[in-house]
Amino acid sequence: MTFTFLFEHFAVSKTSILSDMRTPKEDDNTHKTYLAYLPLMSACRPDWDKETLERKTFCLISVMQQSFLRHDVIRRLYGIDLTVPEERRAYHRAILHDILGEGL
């Protein structure tokens, strides 16, 4: 849902992500998203220790943000149009498998 939200609210999402990157804060939207994802990632991988969980959750949030910001590059390089919901879901599923592991 987060990845879809970014594309459905493109201008606001882009502004928010770029602002968070420019001046990161403990309570910015990126950090709030990270905190929301921690329990989800933990539920998917209860076998991970705290450090792994936090690192991989950060990776997931970062990949979603960069993929969103660089969606034109992804389309040119890989032929994946992230503005198309079906292609976005497939890409996101692949990213989740990359980060969470193939068996999930």
Coordinates of N, CA and C in Angstrom, one line a residue:
M1 N 0.8 -1.2 0.0 CA 0.0 0.0 0.0 C 0.9 1.3 0.0
T2 N 2.0 1.2 0.7 CA 2.9 2.4 0.7 C 3.4 2.7 -0.6
F3 N 3.8 1.7 -1.4 CA 4.4 2.0 -2.7 C 3.3 2.6 -3.6
T4 N 2.1 2.0 -3.5 CA 1.0 2.6 -4.3 C 0.7 4.0 -3.9
F5 N 0.7 4.3 -2.6 CA 0.4 5.6 -2.1 C 1.4 6.6 -2.7
L6 N 2.7 6.3 -2.8 CA 3.7 7.2 -3.3 C 3.3 7.6 -4.7
F7 N 2.9 6.7 -5.6 CA 2.6 7.0 -7.0 C 1.2 7.7 -7.1
E8 N 0.3 7.4 -6.2 CA -1.1 8.0 -6.3 C -1.0 9.4 -5.8
H9 N 0.0 9.7 -5.0 CA 0.1 11.1 -4.4 C 1.5 11.6 -4.8
F10 N 1.8 11.6 -6.1 CA 3.2 11.8 -6.6 C 3.8 13.0 -6.1
A11 N 3.2 14.2 -6.3 CA 3.9 15.5 -5.9 C 4.2 15.6 -4.4
V12 N 3.2 15.2 -3.6 CA 3.4 15.3 -2.1 C 4.4 14.3 -1.7
S13 N 4.4 13.1 -2.2 CA 5.3 12.0 -1.9 C 6.8 12.4 -2.3
K14 N 6.9 12.9 -3.5 CA 8.2 13.4 -3.9 C 8.8 14.5 -3.0
T15 N 8.0 15.4 -2.7 CA 8.4 16.5 -1.8 C 8.8 16.0 -0.5
S16 N 8.0 15.1 0.1 CA 8.3 14.6 1.4 C 9.6 13.8 1.4
I17 N 9.7 12.9 0.5 CA 11.0 12.1 0.5 C 12.2 12.9 0.3
L18 N 12.1 13.9 -0.6 CA 13.3 14.7 -0.9 C 13.6 15.6 0.4
S19 N 12.6 16.1 1.0 CA 12.8 16.8 2.2 C 13.4 16.0 3.3
D20 N 12.9 14.8 3.5 CA 13.5 13.8 4.5 C 15.0 13.5 4.2
M21 N 15.3 13.4 2.9 CA 16.7 13.1 2.5 C 17.6 14.3 2.8
R22 N 17.0 15.5 2.5 CA 17.8 16.7 2.6 C 18.1 17.0 4.1
T23 N 17.0 16.9 4.9 CA 17.2 17.2 6.4 C 16.5 16.1 7.2
P24 N 17.2 14.9 7.3 CA 16.6 13.8 8.1 C 16.3 14.2 9.6
K25 N 15.2 13.8 10.1 CA 14.8 14.0 11.4 C 14.2 12.8 12.0
E26 N 14.3 12.7 13.3 CA 13.8 11.5 14.0 C 12.3 11.3 13.8
D27 N 11.5 12.4 13.6 CA 10.1 12.2 13.4 C 9.6 12.5 12.0
D28 N 10.5 12.4 11.0 CA 10.0 12.7 9.7 C 9.2 11.6 9.1
N29 N 8.6 11.7 7.9 CA 7.8 10.7 7.3 C 8.5 9.4 7.0
T30 N 9.7 9.5 6.6 CA 10.5 8.3 6.4 C 10.7 7.5 7.6
H31 N 11.0 8.2 8.7 CA 11.2 7.4 10.0 C 9.8 6.9 10.5
K32 N 8.7 7.6 10.3 CA 7.4 7.1 10.7 C 7.1 5.8 9.8
T33 N 7.4 5.9 8.6 CA 7.2 4.7 7.7 C 8.0 3.5 8.2
Y34 N 9.3 3.8 8.5 CA 10.2 2.8 9.0 C 9.6 2.1 10.3
L35 N 9.1 2.9 11.2 CA 8.6 2.4 12.4 C 7.3 1.6 12.2
A36 N 6.5 2.0 11.2 CA 5.3 1.2 10.9 C 5.7 -0.1 10.2
Y37 N 6.8 -0.2 9.5 CA 7.2 -1.4 8.9 C 7.9 -2.4 9.8
L38 N 8.5 -1.9 10.8 CA 9.2 -2.8 11.7 C 8.4 -4.0 12.2
P39 N 7.2 -3.8 12.7 CA 6.4 -5.0 13.2 C 6.0 -5.9 12.0
L40 N 5.7 -5.3 10.8 CA 5.4 -6.1 9.7 C 6.5 -7.0 9.2
M41 N 7.7 -6.4 9.2 CA 8.9 -7.2 8.8 C 9.2 -8.3 9.9
S42 N 9.0 -7.9 11.1 CA 9.2 -8.9 12.2 C 8.3 -10.0 12.1
A43 N 7.0 -9.8 11.8 CA 6.0 -10.8 11.6 C 6.4 -11.8 10.5
C44 N 7.0 -11.2 9.4 CA 7.4 -12.0 8.3 C 8.6 -12.8 8.6
R45 N 9.5 -12.3 9.4 CA 10.8 -13.0 9.7 C 11.1 -13.0 11.2
P46 N 10.3 -13.7 12.0 CA 10.5 -13.8 13.4 C 11.9 -14.3 13.8
D47 N 12.5 -15.0 12.8 CA 13.8 -15.6 13.1 C 15.0 -14.5 13.1
W48 N 14.7 -13.3 12.6 CA 15.8 -12.3 12.5 C 16.0 -11.7 13.9
D49 N 17.3 -11.4 14.2 CA 17.6 -10.7 15.4 C 17.3 -9.2 15.1
K50 N 17.3 -8.4 16.2 CA 16.9 -7.0 16.1 C 17.7 -6.2 15.1
E51 N 19.0 -6.4 15.1 CA 19.9 -5.7 14.2 C 19.5 -6.0 12.7
T52 N 19.3 -7.3 12.4 CA 19.0 -7.7 11.0 C 17.6 -7.1 10.7
L53 N 16.7 -7.2 11.6 CA 15.3 -6.6 11.3 C 15.4 -5.1 11.0
E54 N 16.1 -4.4 11.8 CA 16.2 -2.9 11.6 C 16.9 -2.6 10.3
R55 N 18.0 -3.3 10.0 CA 18.8 -3.0 8.8 C 18.0 -3.3 7.6
K56 N 17.3 -4.5 7.5 CA 16.5 -4.9 6.3 C 15.3 -4.0 6.2
T57 N 14.7 -3.6 7.3 CA 13.5 -2.7 7.2 C 14.0 -1.4 6.6
F58 N 15.1 -0.9 7.0 CA 15.6 0.4 6.5 C 15.9 0.2 5.0
C59 N 16.4 -1.0 4.6 CA 16.7 -1.2 3.2 C 15.4 -1.2 2.4
L60 N 14.4 -1.8 2.9 CA 13.1 -1.9 2.2 C 12.5 -0.5 1.9
I61 N 12.5 0.3 3.0 CA 12.0 1.7 2.9 C 12.9 2.5 1.8
S62 N 14.2 2.3 1.9 CA 15.1 3.0 1.0 C 14.9 2.6 -0.4
V63 N 14.7 1.3 -0.7 CA 14.5 0.8 -2.0 C 13.2 1.4 -2.6
M64 N 12.1 1.4 -1.8 CA 10.8 1.9 -2.3 C 11.0 3.4 -2.6
Q65 N 11.6 4.1 -1.8 CA 11.8 5.5 -2.0 C 12.6 5.8 -3.3
Q66 N 13.7 5.1 -3.4 CA 14.6 5.3 -4.6 C 13.9 4.8 -5.9
S67 N 13.2 3.7 -5.8 CA 12.5 3.2 -7.0 C 11.4 4.2 -7.4
F68 N 10.8 4.8 -6.4 CA 9.7 5.8 -6.7 C 10.4 7.0 -7.4
L69 N 11.5 7.6 -6.8 CA 12.1 8.8 -7.3 C 12.7 8.5 -8.7
R70 N 13.2 7.3 -8.9 CA 13.9 7.0 -10.1 C 13.1 6.1 -11.1
H71 N 11.8 6.2 -11.0 CA 10.9 5.3 -11.8 C 11.2 5.4 -13.3
D72 N 11.6 6.6 -13.8 CA 11.9 6.7 -15.2 C 13.1 6.0 -15.6
V73 N 14.1 6.0 -14.7 CA 15.3 5.2 -14.9 C 15.1 3.7 -15.0
I74 N 14.2 3.3 -14.0 CA 13.9 1.9 -14.0 C 13.2 1.4 -15.3
R75 N 12.3 2.3 -15.8 CA 11.6 2.0 -17.0 C 12.6 1.9 -18.2
R76 N 13.5 2.8 -18.2 CA 14.5 2.8 -19.3 C 15.4 1.6 -19.2
L77 N 15.9 1.3 -18.0 CA 16.9 0.3 -17.9 C 16.3 -1.1 -17.9
Y78 N 15.1 -1.3 -17.3 CA 14.6 -2.7 -17.1 C 13.3 -2.9 -17.8
G79 N 12.7 -1.8 -18.4 CA 11.4 -2.0 -19.1 C 10.2 -2.2 -18.1
I80 N 10.4 -1.8 -16.9 CA 9.3 -1.9 -15.9 C 8.8 -0.5 -15.6
D81 N 7.5 -0.4 -15.9 CA 6.8 0.9 -15.7 C 6.1 0.9 -14.3
L82 N 6.7 1.5 -13.4 CA 6.2 1.5 -12.0 C 4.9 2.4 -11.9
T83 N 4.6 3.1 -12.9 CA 3.3 3.9 -12.9 C 2.1 3.0 -13.2
V84 N 2.4 1.8 -13.7 CA 1.3 0.8 -14.0 C 1.2 -0.1 -12.8
P85 N 0.0 -0.1 -12.2 CA -0.2 -0.9 -10.9 C 0.3 -2.3 -11.0
E86 N 0.0 -3.0 -12.0 CA 0.4 -4.5 -12.1 C 1.9 -4.6 -12.1
E87 N 2.6 -3.8 -12.9 CA 4.0 -3.8 -13.0 C 4.6 -3.4 -11.6
R88 N 4.0 -2.4 -11.0 CA 4.5 -1.9 -9.7 C 4.4 -3.1 -8.7
R89 N 3.3 -3.8 -8.6 CA 3.1 -4.9 -7.7 C 4.1 -6.0 -7.9
A90 N 4.3 -6.3 -9.1 CA 5.3 -7.4 -9.5 C 6.7 -7.0 -9.0
Y91 N 7.1 -5.7 -9.3 CA 8.4 -5.2 -8.9 C 8.5 -5.2 -7.4
H92 N 7.5 -4.7 -6.7 CA 7.5 -4.7 -5.2 C 7.6 -6.1 -4.7
R93 N 6.9 -7.0 -5.2 CA 6.9 -8.4 -4.8 C 8.4 -9.0 -4.9
A94 N 9.0 -8.6 -6.0 CA 10.4 -9.1 -6.2 C 11.3 -8.5 -5.2
I95 N 11.1 -7.2 -4.9 CA 12.0 -6.5 -3.9 C 11.8 -7.2 -2.5
L96 N 10.5 -7.4 -2.2 CA 10.2 -8.1 -0.9 C 10.9 -9.5 -0.8
H97 N 10.9 -10.2 -1.9 CA 11.6 -11.5 -1.9 C 13.1 -11.3 -1.8
D98 N 13.6 -10.3 -2.5 CA 15.1 -10.0 -2.3 C 15.4 -9.8 -0.9
I99 N 14.6 -9.0 -0.2 CA 15.0 -8.6 1.2 C 14.6 -9.6 2.2
L100 N 13.4 -10.2 2.1 CA 12.9 -11.1 3.1 C 13.4 -12.5 2.8
G101 N 13.7 -12.9 1.6 CA 14.2 -14.2 1.3 C 13.2 -14.9 0.4
E102 N 13.7 -15.7 -0.4 CA 12.9 -16.4 -1.5 C 11.8 -17.3 -0.9
G103 N 12.0 -17.9 0.2 CA 11.0 -18.8 0.8 C 9.8 -18.2 1.3
L104 N 9.7 -16.9 1.3 CA 8.5 -16.2 1.9 C 7.5 -15.8 0.8

